[in-house]
C-alpha cells in the first residue's frame, strides 16, 4: 500500500505533511480498492482483524457520533467502542472531529457505518496517515526501507515464536499484497487511459506546430518548447524533473486565451505554474487537471482551437489514425506486462516497467520515421527520411504531398526552402554535417531491383568495353531517381566501379558511367559516397576532355555532388573552379557541330552545364572568390545576355549566390549585369524571376545599384510581381528586392506610382515570415515619406503592423519596430497605434534579448512619445518602464545606447518623468557614457544630458560625475549635429558655476566662439548663451575680487 | 602512278564522296598506294588491300582487337566481295568511318553485327559476338551463363517488338534513344582518339603536301 500511495497517488504538493489527495480518477480508484480491502478484511481474515495497531490511525472525520449504534458507547461529542485492548483502551475513539482507530475490525465497521461518505473518510484517513503501514505494524515495517523490510521480517520469523508477531507478519503480507494489487490495478487503469512517451508527444507538438501561426485558419498562434535541448531519450525536461515522469514543457499561445505553460509528463498533459519572465524558470507545480494528451487539453482550454481543429479534422484524423494503429501493439504489450507483474516482487516489477517503456520505443521507431516525413519539413535531413519512406513504401515522393495537401503544409514547405536559400547564400552553409548512413540490411525485404542491379554490377566488374556499355545502358533503365536503386548500386559496390570507369581511356564507358552518376548523385548519401571514393578529382579532370558531351556530363554530376561543403572544397582544391569557368567561355567561339554525335554537343550546352556546376559551388565563400579570380564574372555577364531560360537560371543563380560578397556587387555593377537582371524579371519563368529578384535584393544594398534598377525600369516588374502571391519563394525574393530598392527615395516615389504600397500593406497578413520581414522592411523605408504614411494608414496597415510586434523573429521585429516608428511620426497614425496599445508592445520589446531589436524599439518609441497625446501620462502608465529604459544605459551596444539616449530625451520632456528617471540614476549613467568617439551616440547623449539638466540639481550632478570635460571635446567633432546638441548641453550645464570653470579649463570658450559663427541658428544661440554664462561668472568673480 | 592519273582518280572519287574534300581524297589515295605498295600495280589484277593487310591497319591504326569484328569490318569495306579493298572502297569506307552520319553508321554497324546477313541480329549472333566480353569466373558452373544473361539483358534493352531478335528497326530505335548502343556488340568504328590521330597524320598541311609532291 505504501508504494502505491507514494508513487502513484497524485498528491497536490510534493513533500509530506501538507499534502492533500486530489479527486482524480486515479486516486478515486485507489481509494475504492483500499475500501474494498478494508471491508472484506473482517470476513477474509477474522483473526488478523482483531490485531491492535501499534499506533492508532487518526484523522478528522465528518461522522456524527449519532451514526454509531450497537457496540459503541455514544455520548454527545464522543464515541468509545465497547471493544478494548489489553490496557482497557477502546479500539475506536471519536471525539468530534478527531477519530482514532486501532484495529481492522473497527476500520471495517467504520467503513460500514460511513456508508456514502466512506470514500471521503478513506481519503481523510490516507491524507492524515501518510504511512499507514508504520502505524499499523510499527516502524520495522516502514515502506521507506522497503528493501530491507523483507529480510527483517524473515529475521523476526525465525527469532520469535510470539503469536502476536505471527499475526503481524500475516498482516504485513496482506498489506503487501494489497500494495501489489493496487499497483497493478492502477497501472492497468493508467495504461488503458494514458501512457505517453516522448515520441507521440513530440509528434503531437510538431503536428500542431505545422498548423500554427498567424491567420484565422490556424489552430494556434504558436507552440514552442521552453528548451531547445533534447536529451537522448527524447525528453526536454531537466533530468531531475524527468524522475517525476515529465518529458517537456510547452508554451502554447491559442488565439483566444493567454499563453499556456504546459507540462507533458508520462501521466498526461497538465497546466503548470508557468514560466517566470526574467529567469526563464518554470514553476513545475501542477495547476490543473491531467489530460490524456495535448489536443484534449487544448480543446478544453481554447474554444478557437477546438473549432479550428474540427475544420482541420479530416487531415488531422488521418495523422491520428496512423498514431492509433501504432498504439494498438502498445496496449497489447501493457497487458503482457501485467501478467508478469502479478506475483512478482517489486524489483522485477520495476524492471518490467522499464522494459515496457523500451519496447514501446522500439516498436514505435520504425513506423514513426515514415510518419514524420509528412509533417517534419523543418528537418534538414528530410531527404533521407523521404528515402526511408520510399524504401519502405516503394513510393515516389509524390505521395508525400498528396497525403498532406493542407494549405499549412504548402506554406511551410515553401518557407523552409526560402529560408534555406537565404541562409546559404550568405556563407558556407552548415547543411553538410554528415547524414546518418542507411545501409540496406541484408535480407530484409530487398526489392527485386536490388538483385538485378547486383547482377549488373557483377557484369560491370568482369566485362570488357562492349559488355560494360551494354550493362551501363541497361542500368539506366532502372528508375535511378528512386532511392532503392541509388542505394542498391552503392551497396553492391557499383559506385566504386562507376568511378573506376571514369579513370579509364574508354570514352564510351565514361559517358555511360557519368550518365548514371549524374542521376544517382541527386541523393545526398550518394553525394557523400562519391566524394569519399575520390570521384570528384577524376570528374574535375574530365572537364579538360576534348569531348564536349563528356565535359557536360562531368559538370552536371559535379553540380549535383557539390551540394555540401566538403565536396565544394574538393572541387576547388583540384582546380575545378577554373575549369568550370572556362566551360562558360565555350559559348563564345561557337561553331555549332554539323551533326550531333555521341561525343559532341552544342557549346551552349557546355556553358550551361558549367554554370550549373558553378551555381552549386558558389555556395561556399572560397569558391565565390575562386570564381571571381578565374574571371567568371564577365563570362557570366555575357551568358546573361542569352535568352535561354535553361542557361539563365544557373547563371543568375550563381550571381545571386555570389552577390553576398562586396567584390561581386561591385563587379556586377561594373559589368552592367543589373540591366539584364531587370530584363529577366520580365521572364515567364518564375524560378528565373525569383533568382533575379534575389540577386537584386543582394545587390541593392548599394545606392548606385538601386538607381540602376530604377533607370533600367526594374521597379515596375517588381511591383507587378507582388501580385503573384502563390509562389512564396518568388514573393519573398521580390519583396526583398523592393525593400532594398525602397531605401532610395526616388524609388519609393516610383513604387507609389505603381501602387506598390497598397499591395505591400495587403501582404502584411497571412504570409510566411520570410515574406513578412521584407514586406515590413519595405514599408518601414516607404514610411519615411509623408505621403506613404498616409497611404499605409488609409489602407489599414497600422493594425497588422502593430499586431506583428508580438512576434519572435528578430529580423521581423527589427523591421516592424522601424515601420511602426516611421508611422508614429504622423500624429493621426499615432492615435491608432496608441489605441492598439502599440506603445506598450514597443516598450516591452526593450526587454528583447537581441540588441538590434532593443535599439530599433527604442528608436521607434521616440516619435511615439513625441506625438502621443498626453505622452507623459502614457509613459508613466507602464509599470517599471522608466526603470527599464534607464537600465538600458548599461548596455554596451552603441546603437542601443544611442537609441535609448534619444528615448530618454523624449521622456525627459515631461517633468514628472524626468524626476522619476533622475531617481533611477539616469545622471551617473549618462555621465559614464560621455567618453565616446561615436558621433551618433555623442549627439543623442548630449541631447539627453541637456534635457536632463532641467531637473533639480542634475546640472551639478553631471559636473560631479565628470560629464562636462568630455562634452567639451565633442565640439571638435566634424558633425554639426553633434555640435548643436553639445552646445545646447553645455549651455544648460553652464548654469552651474562649477561647470563653467570646468569648461573654461577645457578651453571650451575658443571652440564655442567658433560655433557662434556657424550658419546654424540654434547652434549659434546655444554657443552664445554658454559663453555668456561663462563670461558672467568671470565678471562676478572679478567683481568679488575688487570688492 | 603518274600525276595525271592520280588527278583523275581524285576528281572521280571526290565527286562521289560527300564527306571528304578534294584534298582529303587526295591524301587518302596517296596513303592507299603507300600501303599497297607500288609493285602491285599491274594491269588485270585487282589492286588492293587483302584481308590480312586490312586487318593489320584496323589493328594498328584504329586499335581494334576483335578478330571476328575485324573480319566483319573488312566485309563492310569490301563492297564487291572480291577479297580485296580497292582504292574506291578504301575512300568510301573511310568516309563512313571518319565522317559518316549517324544513319550511315547505324546501317553499317547493323550490317557488321548481322553475321549471316539475314536482316536480323539473332540471339546466336549476339552470343557469338559477346562470348569473349565477360571475364570467365572459374567458380561458375556454366561459363556461358553470364554471356547468355548478357544477351537477355541486351534483348530486353533493344528488342522492342519482343520477337527474340533485333531487326534494324529495333536497333535503330535503341540507338536513337541511347547513342552508346551504336557499337553495342563490339567496336567496329574507330574510337575518337585514334580517329583524330589518324586524321592529323593523313590530312597534313597542304604546304607539306606540296613539298612532298614536288620532291
Coordinates of C-alpha atoms in Angstrom, one line a residue, chain A residues 188-630:
Chain A
X188 CA -3.8 -1.2 -15.8
X189 CA -6.0 1.8 -15.3
X190 CA -3.4 4.2 -16.4
X191 CA -2.3 2.3 -19.4
X192 CA -5.8 1.9 -20.5
X193 CA -6.3 5.6 -20.3
X194 CA -2.9 7.2 -21.0
X195 CA 0.6 6.4 -21.1
X196 CA 2.5 9.0 -23.0
X197 CA 6.1 8.8 -24.0
X198 CA 8.3 11.4 -25.7
X199 CA 7.7 10.2 -29.3
X200 CA 4.0 10.7 -29.6
X201 CA 4.2 13.9 -27.6
X202 CA 6.9 15.2 -29.9
X203 CA 4.8 14.2 -32.9
X204 CA 1.7 15.9 -31.5
X205 CA 3.7 19.1 -30.9
X206 CA 5.2 19.1 -34.3
X207 CA 1.9 18.4 -35.9
X208 CA 0.3 21.2 -34.0
X209 CA 3.3 23.4 -34.9
X210 CA 2.6 22.9 -38.5
X211 CA -0.9 24.2 -38.0
X212 CA 0.2 27.2 -36.0
X213 CA 0.9 30.7 -37.0
X214 CA -0.9 33.8 -37.9
X215 CA -4.2 33.8 -39.6
X216 CA -7.6 32.6 -38.8
X217 CA -7.3 29.2 -40.1
X218 CA -4.5 28.1 -37.8
X219 CA -5.4 26.2 -34.7
X220 CA -2.9 28.0 -32.5
X221 CA -0.8 31.2 -32.7
X222 CA 2.3 29.4 -31.6
X223 CA 3.5 26.4 -29.8
X224 CA 7.1 26.0 -28.7
X225 CA 9.2 24.1 -26.3
X226 CA 10.7 26.0 -23.5
X227 CA 14.0 24.4 -24.1
X228 CA 15.8 23.7 -27.3
X229 CA 17.9 21.0 -25.9
X230 CA 16.7 17.5 -26.3
X231 CA 18.1 14.7 -24.3
X232 CA 18.9 11.5 -26.0
X233 CA 15.8 9.9 -24.6
X234 CA 13.7 12.4 -26.4
X235 CA 12.8 14.4 -23.3
X236 CA 13.5 18.0 -22.9
X237 CA 12.7 18.3 -19.2
X238 CA 15.8 18.6 -16.9
X239 CA 16.9 15.3 -15.5
X240 CA 15.7 16.0 -12.0
X241 CA 12.2 16.6 -13.4
X242 CA 12.4 13.5 -15.7
X243 CA 12.4 11.5 -12.5
X244 CA 8.9 12.7 -12.0
X245 CA 8.0 11.5 -15.4
X246 CA 8.0 14.9 -17.0
X247 CA 9.1 15.0 -20.6
X248 CA 8.9 18.5 -21.8
X249 CA 7.4 21.9 -21.2
X250 CA 5.5 23.7 -23.9
X251 CA 4.4 27.2 -24.3
X252 CA 1.2 27.3 -26.2
X253 CA -0.5 30.5 -27.4
X254 CA -4.0 29.8 -28.5
X255 CA -5.9 32.5 -30.4
X256 CA -8.3 33.3 -27.7
X257 CA -6.5 32.7 -24.4
X258 CA -3.3 33.8 -22.7
X259 CA -0.2 31.8 -23.3
X260 CA -0.4 28.5 -21.5
X261 CA 2.6 26.8 -20.0
X262 CA 2.1 23.1 -20.1
X263 CA 3.9 20.1 -18.7
X264 CA 3.9 16.9 -20.8
X265 CA 4.6 14.1 -18.5
X266 CA 4.1 10.3 -18.8
X267 CA 0.9 10.6 -16.9
X268 CA -0.6 13.1 -19.3
X269 CA -0.6 16.8 -20.0
X270 CA -1.4 19.5 -17.5
X271 CA -1.1 23.1 -16.9
X272 CA 1.9 24.1 -14.7
X273 CA 2.7 27.2 -12.7
X274 CA 4.0 29.0 -15.8
X275 CA 7.3 30.4 -16.8
X276 CA 8.8 33.3 -14.9
X277 CA 9.7 36.0 -17.3
X278 CA 13.0 37.1 -16.1
X279 CA 14.9 33.9 -15.3
X280 CA 13.2 31.6 -17.6
X281 CA 12.5 29.2 -14.7
X282 CA 9.4 27.1 -14.8
X283 CA 7.1 26.6 -11.9
X284 CA 6.7 22.9 -12.1
X285 CA 3.8 22.7 -9.8
X286 CA 0.7 21.2 -11.3
X287 CA -2.1 23.7 -11.6
X288 CA -4.9 21.8 -13.2
X289 CA -6.3 18.6 -14.2
X290 CA -4.4 15.9 -16.1
X291 CA -5.5 15.4 -19.6
X292 CA -4.7 12.4 -21.7
X293 CA -2.9 14.4 -24.4
X294 CA -2.1 17.8 -25.6
X295 CA -5.0 18.1 -28.1
X296 CA -7.6 17.2 -25.4
X297 CA -6.2 19.8 -23.1
X298 CA -6.1 22.4 -25.7
X299 CA -9.6 21.6 -26.9
X300 CA -10.8 22.2 -23.3
X301 CA -8.9 25.4 -22.8
X302 CA -9.3 27.1 -26.1
X303 CA -12.6 27.4 -28.0
X304 CA -10.9 28.6 -31.1
X305 CA -8.6 25.7 -31.0
X306 CA -11.3 23.2 -30.8
X307 CA -13.2 25.0 -33.6
X308 CA -10.3 25.1 -35.9
X309 CA -9.3 21.6 -35.1
X310 CA -12.6 20.4 -36.3
X311 CA -12.0 22.3 -39.5
X312 CA -8.7 20.6 -39.9
X313 CA -10.1 17.4 -38.8
X314 CA -10.0 15.4 -41.9
X315 CA -6.3 15.8 -42.2
X316 CA -5.6 15.6 -38.6
X317 CA -7.6 12.4 -38.3
X318 CA -5.6 10.9 -40.9
X319 CA -2.5 11.5 -38.9
X320 CA -4.1 10.4 -35.7
X321 CA -5.2 7.2 -37.3
X322 CA -1.7 6.4 -38.0
X323 CA -0.9 7.2 -34.5
X324 CA -3.6 4.9 -33.3
X325 CA -2.5 2.0 -35.3
X326 CA 0.8 2.4 -33.6
X327 CA -1.0 2.4 -30.3
X328 CA -2.6 -0.9 -30.6
X329 CA 0.5 -3.0 -30.2
X330 CA 1.5 -0.9 -27.3
X331 CA -1.7 -1.7 -25.4
X332 CA -1.2 -5.3 -26.0
X333 CA 2.2 -5.1 -24.6
X334 CA 0.9 -3.4 -21.5
X335 CA -1.3 -6.3 -20.9
X336 CA 1.6 -8.7 -21.4
X337 CA 3.4 -6.8 -18.7
X338 CA 0.6 -7.2 -16.3
X339 CA 0.8 -10.9 -16.5
X340 CA 4.3 -10.8 -15.4
X341 CA 3.6 -8.3 -12.6
X342 CA 1.2 -10.5 -10.7
X343 CA 3.0 -12.5 -8.1
X344 CA 6.4 -11.0 -8.7
X345 CA 8.3 -8.9 -6.3
X346 CA 8.8 -5.2 -6.7
X347 CA 12.2 -5.1 -8.3
X348 CA 11.1 -7.3 -11.0
X349 CA 8.0 -5.2 -11.4
X350 CA 10.1 -2.1 -11.8
X351 CA 12.4 -3.8 -14.3
X352 CA 9.3 -4.7 -16.3
X353 CA 8.2 -1.2 -16.3
X354 CA 11.5 -0.1 -17.8
X355 CA 11.4 -2.7 -20.4
X356 CA 7.9 -1.9 -21.1
X357 CA 9.0 1.6 -21.9
X358 CA 11.8 0.4 -24.1
X359 CA 9.7 -2.0 -26.0
X360 CA 7.3 0.8 -26.8
X361 CA 10.1 2.9 -28.1
X362 CA 11.5 0.2 -30.2
X363 CA 8.1 -0.6 -31.7
X364 CA 7.5 3.0 -32.4
X365 CA 10.7 3.8 -34.1
X366 CA 10.0 2.2 -37.4
X367 CA 6.6 3.5 -38.3
X368 CA 7.2 6.8 -36.8
X369 CA 10.0 7.6 -39.2
X370 CA 7.7 7.2 -42.0
X371 CA 5.1 9.2 -40.4
X372 CA 7.2 12.1 -39.6
X373 CA 8.2 12.8 -43.1
X374 CA 4.8 14.0 -43.8
X375 CA 5.0 16.6 -41.1
X376 CA 8.5 17.4 -40.5
X377 CA 9.5 19.7 -43.2
X378 CA 11.8 21.7 -40.9
X379 CA 14.1 18.8 -40.6
X380 CA 17.2 19.2 -42.6
X381 CA 17.6 15.6 -43.0
X382 CA 14.2 15.3 -44.6
X383 CA 15.6 13.9 -47.9
X384 CA 16.9 11.0 -46.1
X385 CA 13.7 10.3 -44.4
X386 CA 11.9 10.6 -47.7
X387 CA 14.1 8.0 -48.9
X388 CA 13.3 5.9 -46.0
X389 CA 9.7 6.3 -46.9
X390 CA 10.4 5.2 -50.3
X391 CA 12.4 2.3 -49.1
X392 CA 9.6 1.1 -47.1
X393 CA 6.7 2.0 -49.2
X394 CA 8.4 2.0 -52.5
X395 CA 6.5 5.0 -53.5
X396 CA 7.9 8.1 -55.1
X397 CA 8.0 11.4 -53.4
X398 CA 4.7 12.5 -54.8
X399 CA 2.8 10.6 -52.2
X400 CA 4.1 12.9 -49.6
X401 CA 2.3 15.9 -50.9
X402 CA -0.8 14.1 -51.8
X403 CA -1.1 12.8 -48.3
X404 CA -1.0 16.3 -46.9
X405 CA -2.4 18.8 -49.3
X406 CA -3.3 21.1 -46.5
X407 CA -2.5 24.7 -47.0
X408 CA -0.4 24.8 -44.0
X409 CA 1.9 22.2 -45.4
X410 CA 2.5 24.1 -48.6
X411 CA 3.1 27.1 -46.7
X412 CA 5.7 25.7 -44.5
X413 CA 7.4 23.9 -47.3
X414 CA 7.9 27.0 -49.3
X415 CA 9.0 28.9 -46.3
X416 CA 11.7 26.5 -45.4
X417 CA 13.0 26.5 -48.9
X418 CA 13.3 30.2 -48.9
X419 CA 15.0 30.1 -45.6
X420 CA 17.5 27.7 -46.9
X421 CA 18.3 29.9 -49.9
X422 CA 18.7 32.9 -47.8
X423 CA 20.8 31.3 -45.2
X424 CA 23.0 29.5 -47.7
X425 CA 23.7 32.5 -49.9
X426 CA 25.4 34.4 -47.2
X427 CA 28.2 32.0 -46.5
X428 CA 29.2 28.4 -46.1
X429 CA 26.2 26.6 -45.1
X430 CA 26.0 24.2 -42.3
X431 CA 23.9 21.7 -44.0
X432 CA 26.5 19.1 -44.6
X433 CA 27.1 17.6 -41.3
X434 CA 27.2 14.0 -42.1
X435 CA 23.9 12.3 -42.7
X436 CA 23.2 9.1 -41.0
X437 CA 24.1 6.2 -43.2
X438 CA 21.2 4.0 -44.2
X439 CA 22.7 0.8 -45.4
X440 CA 20.2 -1.6 -46.5
X441 CA 20.3 -4.5 -44.2
X442 CA 20.8 -7.9 -45.7
X443 CA 17.8 -10.0 -46.5
X444 CA 15.2 -7.6 -45.2
X445 CA 12.7 -7.3 -47.9
X446 CA 15.1 -6.3 -50.5
X447 CA 13.3 -5.3 -53.7
X448 CA 13.9 -7.3 -56.9
X449 CA 15.7 -4.3 -58.3
X450 CA 18.4 -4.9 -55.8
X451 CA 19.2 -8.3 -57.1
X452 CA 19.0 -7.2 -60.7
X453 CA 21.4 -4.4 -60.0
X454 CA 23.7 -6.6 -58.1
X455 CA 23.9 -8.9 -61.2
X456 CA 24.6 -5.9 -63.5
X457 CA 27.3 -4.6 -61.3
X458 CA 28.9 -8.1 -61.3
X459 CA 29.0 -7.9 -65.1
X460 CA 30.3 -4.4 -64.9
X461 CA 33.2 -5.6 -62.9
X462 CA 34.0 -8.5 -65.2
X463 CA 33.1 -7.2 -68.6
X464 CA 35.1 -5.7 -71.4
X465 CA 34.2 -2.4 -73.0
X466 CA 31.3 -3.9 -75.1
X467 CA 29.7 -5.7 -72.1
X468 CA 30.3 -2.6 -69.9
X469 CA 28.4 -0.4 -72.3
X470 CA 25.5 -2.8 -72.6
X471 CA 25.3 -3.1 -68.8
X472 CA 25.5 0.6 -68.3
X473 CA 22.8 1.2 -70.8
X474 CA 20.7 -1.4 -69.1
X475 CA 21.3 0.0 -65.7
X476 CA 19.9 3.3 -66.9
X477 CA 16.5 1.6 -67.5
X478 CA 16.1 1.3 -63.7
X479 CA 14.4 4.2 -62.0
X480 CA 17.6 5.9 -60.9
X481 CA 15.6 8.7 -59.3
X482 CA 14.4 6.1 -56.8
X483 CA 16.4 5.7 -53.7
X484 CA 16.1 2.0 -53.6
X485 CA 18.1 1.8 -56.8
X486 CA 20.5 4.5 -55.9
X487 CA 21.4 2.8 -52.7
X488 CA 21.4 -0.7 -54.3
X489 CA 24.0 0.5 -56.8
X490 CA 26.1 1.7 -53.9
X491 CA 25.6 -1.2 -51.6
X492 CA 26.6 -3.8 -54.2
X493 CA 29.8 -1.9 -54.8
X494 CA 28.6 -0.2 -58.0
X495 CA 29.9 3.2 -57.1
X496 CA 33.5 2.1 -57.0
X497 CA 33.2 0.5 -60.4
X498 CA 31.5 3.5 -61.9
X499 CA 34.1 5.8 -60.6
X500 CA 36.9 3.5 -61.7
X501 CA 35.4 3.6 -65.2
X502 CA 35.9 7.3 -65.2
X503 CA 39.6 6.8 -64.9
X504 CA 39.9 4.6 -68.0
X505 CA 40.5 5.6 -71.6
X506 CA 37.2 4.3 -72.8
X507 CA 35.2 7.3 -73.6
X508 CA 32.0 5.4 -74.1
X509 CA 32.3 3.8 -70.7
X510 CA 33.0 7.1 -69.2
X511 CA 29.9 8.6 -70.8
X512 CA 27.8 5.7 -69.7
X513 CA 29.1 5.8 -66.2
X514 CA 28.6 9.6 -65.8
X515 CA 25.1 9.3 -67.1
X516 CA 24.3 7.0 -64.2
X517 CA 26.3 9.0 -61.7
X518 CA 24.5 12.1 -62.8
X519 CA 21.2 10.6 -61.9
X520 CA 22.0 8.9 -58.6
X521 CA 24.0 11.8 -57.3
X522 CA 20.8 13.6 -56.5
X523 CA 20.8 11.5 -53.4
X524 CA 22.7 13.2 -50.5
X525 CA 24.2 10.0 -49.3
X526 CA 25.5 9.1 -52.7
X527 CA 27.0 12.6 -53.0
X528 CA 29.0 11.9 -49.9
X529 CA 30.0 8.4 -51.0
X530 CA 31.2 9.8 -54.3
X531 CA 33.4 12.3 -52.5
X532 CA 34.7 9.6 -50.1
X533 CA 35.6 7.4 -53.1
X534 CA 37.6 10.2 -54.6
X535 CA 35.2 10.7 -57.5
X536 CA 35.4 14.4 -57.7
X537 CA 39.1 14.9 -58.7
X538 CA 38.5 12.5 -61.6
X539 CA 35.5 14.3 -62.8
X540 CA 37.3 17.6 -62.5
X541 CA 40.0 16.1 -64.8
X542 CA 37.3 15.1 -67.3
X543 CA 36.4 18.7 -67.6
X544 CA 39.6 19.0 -69.7
X545 CA 38.4 16.3 -72.1
X546 CA 38.2 17.1 -75.8
X547 CA 34.7 15.6 -75.9
X548 CA 32.1 18.1 -75.1
X549 CA 29.4 15.7 -74.1
X550 CA 31.7 14.2 -71.6
X551 CA 32.5 17.6 -70.2
X552 CA 28.9 18.4 -69.9
X553 CA 28.1 15.2 -68.0
X554 CA 31.0 15.7 -65.7
X555 CA 30.0 19.2 -65.0
X556 CA 26.4 18.2 -64.4
X557 CA 27.5 15.5 -62.0
X558 CA 29.7 17.9 -60.2
X559 CA 26.8 20.3 -59.9
X560 CA 24.9 17.5 -58.1
X561 CA 27.6 16.3 -55.9
X562 CA 28.8 19.8 -54.8
X563 CA 25.8 20.3 -52.7
X564 CA 27.8 20.2 -49.5
X565 CA 30.7 22.0 -48.2
X566 CA 33.4 19.3 -48.2
X567 CA 32.6 18.5 -51.8
X568 CA 32.8 22.1 -52.9
X569 CA 36.1 22.3 -51.2
X570 CA 37.4 19.3 -53.1
X571 CA 36.3 20.8 -56.4
X572 CA 38.2 23.9 -55.6
X573 CA 41.3 22.2 -54.4
X574 CA 41.6 20.2 -57.6
X575 CA 41.3 23.3 -59.8
X576 CA 37.7 22.6 -60.7
X577 CA 36.6 26.2 -60.4
X578 CA 39.0 27.4 -63.1
X579 CA 38.0 24.6 -65.4
X580 CA 34.3 25.2 -64.9
X581 CA 34.7 28.9 -65.5
X582 CA 36.5 28.1 -68.8
X583 CA 33.5 25.9 -69.8
X584 CA 31.5 29.2 -69.7
X585 CA 33.8 30.5 -72.3
X586 CA 32.8 27.8 -74.8
X587 CA 29.7 29.6 -75.9
X588 CA 31.8 32.3 -77.3
X589 CA 33.6 30.6 -80.2
X590 CA 30.5 28.7 -81.2
X591 CA 30.6 27.0 -84.5
X592 CA 27.8 24.5 -84.0
X593 CA 28.8 21.0 -84.8
X594 CA 27.5 20.0 -88.2
X595 CA 25.9 16.9 -86.8
X596 CA 25.2 15.5 -83.4
X597 CA 27.3 12.7 -82.4
X598 CA 27.9 10.7 -79.2
X599 CA 30.9 12.9 -78.3
X600 CA 29.8 16.3 -79.5
X601 CA 27.2 18.6 -78.2
X602 CA 26.3 22.3 -78.5
X603 CA 28.7 24.8 -77.0
X604 CA 25.8 26.5 -75.3
X605 CA 25.1 23.2 -73.5
X606 CA 28.6 23.0 -72.3
X607 CA 28.3 26.5 -70.9
X608 CA 25.0 25.7 -69.3
X609 CA 26.5 22.7 -67.5
X610 CA 29.4 24.8 -66.4
X611 CA 27.1 27.4 -64.9
X612 CA 25.1 24.7 -63.2
X613 CA 28.2 23.3 -61.5
X614 CA 29.4 26.8 -60.6
X615 CA 26.0 27.5 -59.1
X616 CA 26.4 24.6 -56.7
X617 CA 29.9 25.5 -55.9
X618 CA 29.2 29.2 -55.4
X619 CA 27.6 28.4 -52.1
X620 CA 31.0 28.3 -50.5
X621 CA 32.7 31.6 -49.8
X622 CA 36.1 30.5 -51.0
X623 CA 34.6 29.3 -54.2
X624 CA 33.0 32.6 -54.8
X625 CA 36.4 34.1 -54.6
X626 CA 37.8 31.5 -56.9
X627 CA 35.2 32.1 -59.5
X628 CA 35.9 35.8 -59.4
X629 CA 39.6 35.2 -59.7
X630 CA 39.2 32.8 -62.6

